[in-house]
Coordinates of C-alpha atoms and ligand atoms in Angstrom, one line a residue:
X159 CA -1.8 76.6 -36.4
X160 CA -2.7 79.2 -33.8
X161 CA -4.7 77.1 -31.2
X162 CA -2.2 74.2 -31.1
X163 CA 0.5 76.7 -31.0
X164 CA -1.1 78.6 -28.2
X165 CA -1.4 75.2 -25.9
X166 CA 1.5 73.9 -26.9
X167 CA 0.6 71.0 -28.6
X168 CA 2.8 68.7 -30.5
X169 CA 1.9 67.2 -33.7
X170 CA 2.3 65.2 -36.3
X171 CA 2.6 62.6 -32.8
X172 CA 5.9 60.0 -33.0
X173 CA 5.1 56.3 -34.7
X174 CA 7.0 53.8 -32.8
X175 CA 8.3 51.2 -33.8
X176 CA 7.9 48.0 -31.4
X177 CA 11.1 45.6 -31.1
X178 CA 9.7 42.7 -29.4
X179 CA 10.7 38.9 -29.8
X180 CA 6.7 38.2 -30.3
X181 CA 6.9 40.1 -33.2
X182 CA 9.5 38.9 -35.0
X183 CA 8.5 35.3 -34.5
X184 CA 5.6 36.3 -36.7
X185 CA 6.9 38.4 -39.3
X186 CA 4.7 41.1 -38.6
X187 CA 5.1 44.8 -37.9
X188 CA 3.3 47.0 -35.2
X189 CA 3.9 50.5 -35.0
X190 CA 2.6 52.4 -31.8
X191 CA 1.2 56.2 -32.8
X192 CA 2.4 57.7 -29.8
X193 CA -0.8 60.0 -29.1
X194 CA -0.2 60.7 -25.5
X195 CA 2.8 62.4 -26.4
X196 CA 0.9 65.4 -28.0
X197 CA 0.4 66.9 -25.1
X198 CA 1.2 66.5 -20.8
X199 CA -2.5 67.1 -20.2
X200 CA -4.4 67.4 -23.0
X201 CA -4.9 63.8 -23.3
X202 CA -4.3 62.3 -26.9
X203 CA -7.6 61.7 -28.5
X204 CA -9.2 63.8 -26.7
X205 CA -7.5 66.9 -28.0
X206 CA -7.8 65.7 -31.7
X207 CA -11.3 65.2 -30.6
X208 CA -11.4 69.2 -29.2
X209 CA -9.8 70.9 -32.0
X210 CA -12.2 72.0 -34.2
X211 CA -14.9 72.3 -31.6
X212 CA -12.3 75.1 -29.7
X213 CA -11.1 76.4 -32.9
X214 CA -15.0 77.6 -33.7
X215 CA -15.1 79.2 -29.7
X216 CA -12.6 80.7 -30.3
X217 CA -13.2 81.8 -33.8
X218 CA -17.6 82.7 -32.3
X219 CA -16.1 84.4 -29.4
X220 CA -17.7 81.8 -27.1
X221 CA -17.7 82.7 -23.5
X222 CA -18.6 79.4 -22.0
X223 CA -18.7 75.6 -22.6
X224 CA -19.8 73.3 -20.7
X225 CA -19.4 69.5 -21.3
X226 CA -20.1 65.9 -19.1
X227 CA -18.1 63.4 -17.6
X228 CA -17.5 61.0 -14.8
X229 CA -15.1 61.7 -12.2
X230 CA -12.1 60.6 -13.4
X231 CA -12.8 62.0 -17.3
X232 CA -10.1 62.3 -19.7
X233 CA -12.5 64.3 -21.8
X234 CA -13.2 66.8 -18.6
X235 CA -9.7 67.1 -17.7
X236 CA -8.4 67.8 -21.2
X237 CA -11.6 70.7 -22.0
X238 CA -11.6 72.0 -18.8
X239 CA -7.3 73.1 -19.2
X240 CA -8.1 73.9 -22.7
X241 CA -10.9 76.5 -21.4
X242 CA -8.4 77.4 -18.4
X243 CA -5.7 78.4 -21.1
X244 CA -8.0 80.1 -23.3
X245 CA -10.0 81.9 -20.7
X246 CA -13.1 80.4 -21.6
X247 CA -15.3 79.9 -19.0
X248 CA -15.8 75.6 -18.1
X249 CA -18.4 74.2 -16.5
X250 CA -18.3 70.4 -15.7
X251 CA -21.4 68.3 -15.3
X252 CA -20.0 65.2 -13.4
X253 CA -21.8 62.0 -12.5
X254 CA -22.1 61.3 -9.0
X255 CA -21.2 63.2 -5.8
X256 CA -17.4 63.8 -5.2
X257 CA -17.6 66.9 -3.3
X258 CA -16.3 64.9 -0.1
X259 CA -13.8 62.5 -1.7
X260 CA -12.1 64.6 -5.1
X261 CA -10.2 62.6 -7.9
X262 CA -6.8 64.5 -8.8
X263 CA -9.0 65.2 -12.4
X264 CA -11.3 66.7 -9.9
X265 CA -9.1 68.4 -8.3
X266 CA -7.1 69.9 -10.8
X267 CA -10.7 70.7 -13.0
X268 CA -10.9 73.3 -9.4
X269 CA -7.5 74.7 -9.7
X270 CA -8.3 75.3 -13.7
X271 CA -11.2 76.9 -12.0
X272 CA -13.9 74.8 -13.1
X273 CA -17.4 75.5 -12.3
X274 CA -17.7 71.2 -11.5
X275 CA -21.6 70.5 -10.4
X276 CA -21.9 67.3 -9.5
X277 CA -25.5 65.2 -10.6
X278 CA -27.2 62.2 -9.7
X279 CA -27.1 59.7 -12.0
X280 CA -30.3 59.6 -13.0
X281 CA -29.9 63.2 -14.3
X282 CA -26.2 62.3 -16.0
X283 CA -28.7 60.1 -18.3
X284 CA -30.1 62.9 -19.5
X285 CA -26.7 63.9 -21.0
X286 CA -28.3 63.7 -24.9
X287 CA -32.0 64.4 -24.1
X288 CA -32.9 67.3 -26.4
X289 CA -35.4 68.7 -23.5
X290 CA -32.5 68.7 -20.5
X291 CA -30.0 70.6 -23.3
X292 CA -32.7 73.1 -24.3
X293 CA -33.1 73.5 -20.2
X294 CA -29.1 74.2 -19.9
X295 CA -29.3 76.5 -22.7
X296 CA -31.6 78.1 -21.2
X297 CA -30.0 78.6 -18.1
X298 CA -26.8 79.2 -19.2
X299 CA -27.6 80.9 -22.9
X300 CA -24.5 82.0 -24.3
X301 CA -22.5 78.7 -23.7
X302 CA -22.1 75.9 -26.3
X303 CA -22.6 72.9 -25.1
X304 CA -20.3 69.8 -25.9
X305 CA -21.5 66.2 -25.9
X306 CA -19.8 63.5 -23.2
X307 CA -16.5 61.9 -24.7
X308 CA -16.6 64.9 -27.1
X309 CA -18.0 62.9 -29.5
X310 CA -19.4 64.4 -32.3
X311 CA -19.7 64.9 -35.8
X312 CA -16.6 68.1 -35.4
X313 CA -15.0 65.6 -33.9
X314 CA -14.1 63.5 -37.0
X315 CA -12.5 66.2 -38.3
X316 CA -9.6 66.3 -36.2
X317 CA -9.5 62.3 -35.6
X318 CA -8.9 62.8 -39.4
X319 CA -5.8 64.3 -38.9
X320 CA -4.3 61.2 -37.3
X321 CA -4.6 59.5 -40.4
X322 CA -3.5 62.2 -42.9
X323 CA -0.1 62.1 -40.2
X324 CA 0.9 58.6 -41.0
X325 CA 4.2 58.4 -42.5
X326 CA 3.4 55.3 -44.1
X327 CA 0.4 52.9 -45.3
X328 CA -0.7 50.1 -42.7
X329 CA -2.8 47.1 -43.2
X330 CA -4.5 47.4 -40.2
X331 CA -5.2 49.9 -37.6
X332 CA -6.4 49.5 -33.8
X333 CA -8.2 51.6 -31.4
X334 CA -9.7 51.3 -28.2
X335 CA -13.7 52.3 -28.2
X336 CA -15.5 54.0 -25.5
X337 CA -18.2 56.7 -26.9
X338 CA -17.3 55.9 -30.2
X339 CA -16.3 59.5 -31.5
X340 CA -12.2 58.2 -32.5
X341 CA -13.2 55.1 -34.1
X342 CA -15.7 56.5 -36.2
X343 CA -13.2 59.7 -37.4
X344 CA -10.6 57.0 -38.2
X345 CA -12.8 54.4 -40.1
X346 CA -14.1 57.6 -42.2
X347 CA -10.7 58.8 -42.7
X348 CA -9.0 55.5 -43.8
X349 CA -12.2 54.9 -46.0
X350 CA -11.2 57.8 -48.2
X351 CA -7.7 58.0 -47.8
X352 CA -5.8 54.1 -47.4
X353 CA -9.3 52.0 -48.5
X354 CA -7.5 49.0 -47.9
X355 CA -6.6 49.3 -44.4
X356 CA -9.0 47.3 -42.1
X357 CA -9.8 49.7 -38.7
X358 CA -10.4 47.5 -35.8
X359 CA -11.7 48.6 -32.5
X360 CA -11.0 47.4 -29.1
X361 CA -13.7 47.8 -26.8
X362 CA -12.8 48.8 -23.1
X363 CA -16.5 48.3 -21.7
X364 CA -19.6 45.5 -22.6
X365 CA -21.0 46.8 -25.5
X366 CA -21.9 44.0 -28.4
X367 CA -24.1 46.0 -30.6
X368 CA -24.4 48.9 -28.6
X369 CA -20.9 50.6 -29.5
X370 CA -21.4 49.2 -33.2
X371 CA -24.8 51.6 -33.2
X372 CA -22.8 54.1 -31.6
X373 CA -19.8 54.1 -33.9
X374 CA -22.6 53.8 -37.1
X375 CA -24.3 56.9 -35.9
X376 CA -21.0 59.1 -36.4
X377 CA -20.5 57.8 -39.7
X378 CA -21.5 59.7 -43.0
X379 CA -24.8 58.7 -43.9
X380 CA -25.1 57.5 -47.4
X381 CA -21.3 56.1 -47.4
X382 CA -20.8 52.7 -46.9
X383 CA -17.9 51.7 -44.9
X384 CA -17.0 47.9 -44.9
X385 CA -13.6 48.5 -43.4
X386 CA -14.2 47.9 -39.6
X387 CA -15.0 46.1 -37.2
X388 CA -14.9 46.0 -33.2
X389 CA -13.2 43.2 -31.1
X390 CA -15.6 42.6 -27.6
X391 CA -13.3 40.0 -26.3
X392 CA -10.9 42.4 -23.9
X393 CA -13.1 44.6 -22.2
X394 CA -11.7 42.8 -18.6
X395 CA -15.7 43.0 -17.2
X396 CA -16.3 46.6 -18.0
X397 CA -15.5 50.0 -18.0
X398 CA -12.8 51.1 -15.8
X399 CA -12.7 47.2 -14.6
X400 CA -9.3 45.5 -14.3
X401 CA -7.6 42.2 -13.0
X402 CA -4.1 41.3 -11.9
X403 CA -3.4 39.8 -15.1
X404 CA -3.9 43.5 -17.1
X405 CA -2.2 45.4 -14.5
X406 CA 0.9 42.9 -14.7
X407 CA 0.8 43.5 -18.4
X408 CA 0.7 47.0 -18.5
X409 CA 3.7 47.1 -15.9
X410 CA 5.5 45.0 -17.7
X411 CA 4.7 47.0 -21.4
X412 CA 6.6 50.0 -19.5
X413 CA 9.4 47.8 -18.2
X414 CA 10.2 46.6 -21.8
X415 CA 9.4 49.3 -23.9
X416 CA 9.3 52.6 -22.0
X417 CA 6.3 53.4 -22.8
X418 CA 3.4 54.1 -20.4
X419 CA 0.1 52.4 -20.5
X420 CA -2.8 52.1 -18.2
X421 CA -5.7 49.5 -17.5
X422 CA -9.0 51.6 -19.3
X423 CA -7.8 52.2 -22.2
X424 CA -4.3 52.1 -23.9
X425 CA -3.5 48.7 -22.0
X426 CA -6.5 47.2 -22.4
X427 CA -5.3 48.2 -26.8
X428 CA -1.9 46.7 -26.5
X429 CA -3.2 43.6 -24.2
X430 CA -5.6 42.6 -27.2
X431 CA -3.1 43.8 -30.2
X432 CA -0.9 41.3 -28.3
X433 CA -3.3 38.5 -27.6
X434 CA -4.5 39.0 -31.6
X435 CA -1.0 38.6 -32.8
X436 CA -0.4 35.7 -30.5
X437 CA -3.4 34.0 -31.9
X438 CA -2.5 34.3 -35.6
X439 CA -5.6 36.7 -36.5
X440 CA -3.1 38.8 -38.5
X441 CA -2.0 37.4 -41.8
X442 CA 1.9 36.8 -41.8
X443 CA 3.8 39.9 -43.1
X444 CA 0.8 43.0 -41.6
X445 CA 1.7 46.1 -41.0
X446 CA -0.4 47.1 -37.8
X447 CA -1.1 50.2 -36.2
X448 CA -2.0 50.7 -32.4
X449 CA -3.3 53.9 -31.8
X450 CA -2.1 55.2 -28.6
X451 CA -4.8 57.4 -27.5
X452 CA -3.0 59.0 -23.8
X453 CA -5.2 59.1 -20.8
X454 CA -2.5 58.4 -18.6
X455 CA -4.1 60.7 -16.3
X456 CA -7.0 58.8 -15.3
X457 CA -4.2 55.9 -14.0
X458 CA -3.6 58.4 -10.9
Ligands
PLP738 C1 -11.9 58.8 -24.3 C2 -10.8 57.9 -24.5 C3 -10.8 56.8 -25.5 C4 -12.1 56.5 -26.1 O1 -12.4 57.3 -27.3 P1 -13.9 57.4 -27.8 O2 -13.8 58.3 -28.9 O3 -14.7 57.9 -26.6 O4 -14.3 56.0 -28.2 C5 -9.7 56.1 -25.7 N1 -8.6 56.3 -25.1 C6 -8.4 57.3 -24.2 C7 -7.1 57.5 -23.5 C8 -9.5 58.1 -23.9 O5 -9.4 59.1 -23.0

């Protein structure tokens, strides 16, 4: 494909195989889907996320995007190289003042050239208010604007792709949730592809009900899906929110398995995948997949 070709992107993305004592004392499988191997920047989900949205820039000759994010974003970091590479003008609406104290996403969003303007977070609510976009569109009219997270409905289409990869059928598949966007693509996906696969999501912030809604809202409307659910029980107090425990855990992950994890997201996945397993809340014999999204730039 042209796009991924032209930022070097590398899919299908490796499934690892995890050799871990743990494991074998419960006769159970897990398989890591090495997403943050797709790309050195353009963080795992985040691209599958991006693909179809760039494809159609590309394809509509779109001059400028602009998207929204916090200061460490995963989402900004990965959109605004994707716009550097394709010479698509980026402008980054960022929550809170950094001017005086960059992140290294920052800081690299202003190398990529990056038109970052930073916003109180009382306007960063406004992200999804239909008035505040018509305003943007206004002032900036031929951009296309693209939602926090990258979450929407394009979206699924790539996240699709993750599931059409698979060299093999799992029983269950894990994901960590934040805007909702990945969990929603894969639950839609497995629904019409492996209907027997459960989709479980871990979520990395608070958010009983609230990422349920959120994940329900990307869904197709008229198809029931019955084949998820979202754990709340490893969030670690919150977005971004760690404790010595989870840091231990996700040095130690590296030490044994070479693989890179950090606290938001992908360690927050294999703590709980672990924790589950460890607890017996997989029958004896599951296949599971953990789906690692990337994001290993936010860690810096
Ligand atoms: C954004 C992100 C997520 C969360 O995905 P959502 O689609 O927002 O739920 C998970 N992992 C990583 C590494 C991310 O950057």
């Amino acid at each position: 494909m042209f796009l991924s070709n032209q930022l070097n992107i590398n899919t299908p993305s490796p499934e690892h195989s995890l050799k871990a004592a743990w494991l074998e004392k419960k006769a159970l499988t897990l398989t890591l889907k090495r997403d943050d191997l797709i790309h050195p920047v353009i963080s795992g989900n985040k691209w599958r996320k991006l693909i179809y949205a760039l494809k159609d820039a590309k394809q509509n000759q779109v001059q400028h995007i602009i998207s929204f994010g916090g200061g460490f974003s995963n989402h900004l970091h990965a959109l605004g190289y994707s716009c550097h590479q394709l010479n698509i003008k980026f402008t980054a609406i960022v929550r809170g003042d950094y001017s005086l104290n960059l992140s290294p996403m920052l800081n690299d969003l202003l190398n990529w050239q990056t038109d970052v303007k930073y916003v109180s977070r009382i306007t960063y609510k406004k992200r999804g208010d239909p008035t505040y976009l018509q305003q943007l569109k206004e002032e900036y009219p031929k951009s296309l604007i693209i939602p926090e997270g990258g979450s929407q409905l394009q979206a699924l289409k790539g996240v699709a792709e993750i599931i059409t990869e698979l060299q093999q059928n799992y029983d269950y598949i894990v994901a960590p949730v934040a805007s909702g966007g990945t969990l929603a693509g894969l639950i839609a996906s497995a629904a019409a592809i492996t209907p027997k696969t459960q989709v479980i999501g871990v979520g990395v912030l608070k958010g009983k009900g609230y990422l349920e809604e959120l994940v329900s809202s990307f869904l197709p409307s008229g198809v029931v899906c019955n084949n998820w659910q979202i754990n709340h029980d490893y969030h670690f107090g919150g977005y971004g929110k760690t404790t010595p425990e989870l840091n231990t855990f996700c040095n130690d992950f590296l030490s044994h398995h070479n693989i890179p994890v950090e606290p938001v997201y992908s360690g927050k996945l294999c703590f709980a995948v672990k924790d589950l397993i460890h607890n017996d809340y997989f029958p004896k014999s599951s296949k599971i997949l953990a789906l690692h999204t990337g994001g290993l730039q936010g860690a810096r």
